[in-house]
Amino acid sequence: MQELTETSYSRIQWIDTAKLVGIFFVVWAHMEGKVPIYLFAAFYMPLFFMLSGYVEKKRSFSETLRNSFFQLMVPYFALNSIAAIFRLLSFIVFHLMESGTIDLYKAAKKIAEYIIGIIIADTTEFSFFPCGPCWFLFSLFQMKLLFSFISTTVKKRFKTILVLLSVVMVFLAWLLCLKGIKIYFVVNETLMGFVFYVTGFLMKNFLSEIFNKKNKYDFLIIAVLLFAYFLFVFFSIKKSYGLPNLRGG
């Protein structure tokens, strides 16, 4: 029992450490500097998706929908609403200081742009996404629902279906990237990121064996392979943030 507890604790330590590393690169990537942001995003965004897949469990679709909505979408709407309020107040204060009056039409237009931006999770000529980094919450919500739907409907060759679907989704994301097509509701990001979510889920048992055996060489091999993959992404299909429509914020 003690060994099991220590193993579980080491897993928690590993996940927490990986999250800290990812957060560090997120902050660093958004600081001004000479290193392109897509170089960082090619690492930390897949990392966060893989960690989410790693801790994923098979649950009923209704339970996943309920839990994921409160864990992801409630913060999504809350953070975007707060950001929209601050942006609207800044807009009002600016116009008061500049002209001494408030243009109600422009203010109403701003509110409409914020609402549409929150719904479609994007900034366009007719919308504004108040809290850009929150796209991750929306995309992760979609991945959790998709994973739960597959896990509850597919009884045979579940992992095979997951892998095939994730590969098809990456191919679709790549085609959309080449054609310059951006679909609202973070569909592009979900198409590209689901493969990392699935990878994290499939690596759960494999990594557990590595930690139990304390095999540092296997861990090194995984690290080298992942690094080689990210180099491939960086030099072959980079666009804006290193991966097709896998935004950094």
Coordinates of C-alpha atoms in Angstrom, one line a residue, residues 207 210-211 214-225:
L207 CA 4.7 6.3 -18.4
I210 CA 8.6 3.9 -16.7
F211 CA 8.2 5.5 -13.3
K214 CA 12.7 4.0 -12.7
N215 CA 14.0 3.5 -16.2
K216 CA 15.6 6.8 -17.1
Y217 CA 16.7 5.6 -20.5
D218 CA 13.1 5.0 -21.7
F219 CA 12.2 8.4 -20.5
L220 CA 15.1 10.0 -22.4
I221 CA 14.0 8.2 -25.6
I222 CA 10.5 9.6 -25.2
A223 CA 11.9 13.1 -24.6
V224 CA 14.1 12.9 -27.7
L225 CA 11.3 11.6 -29.9

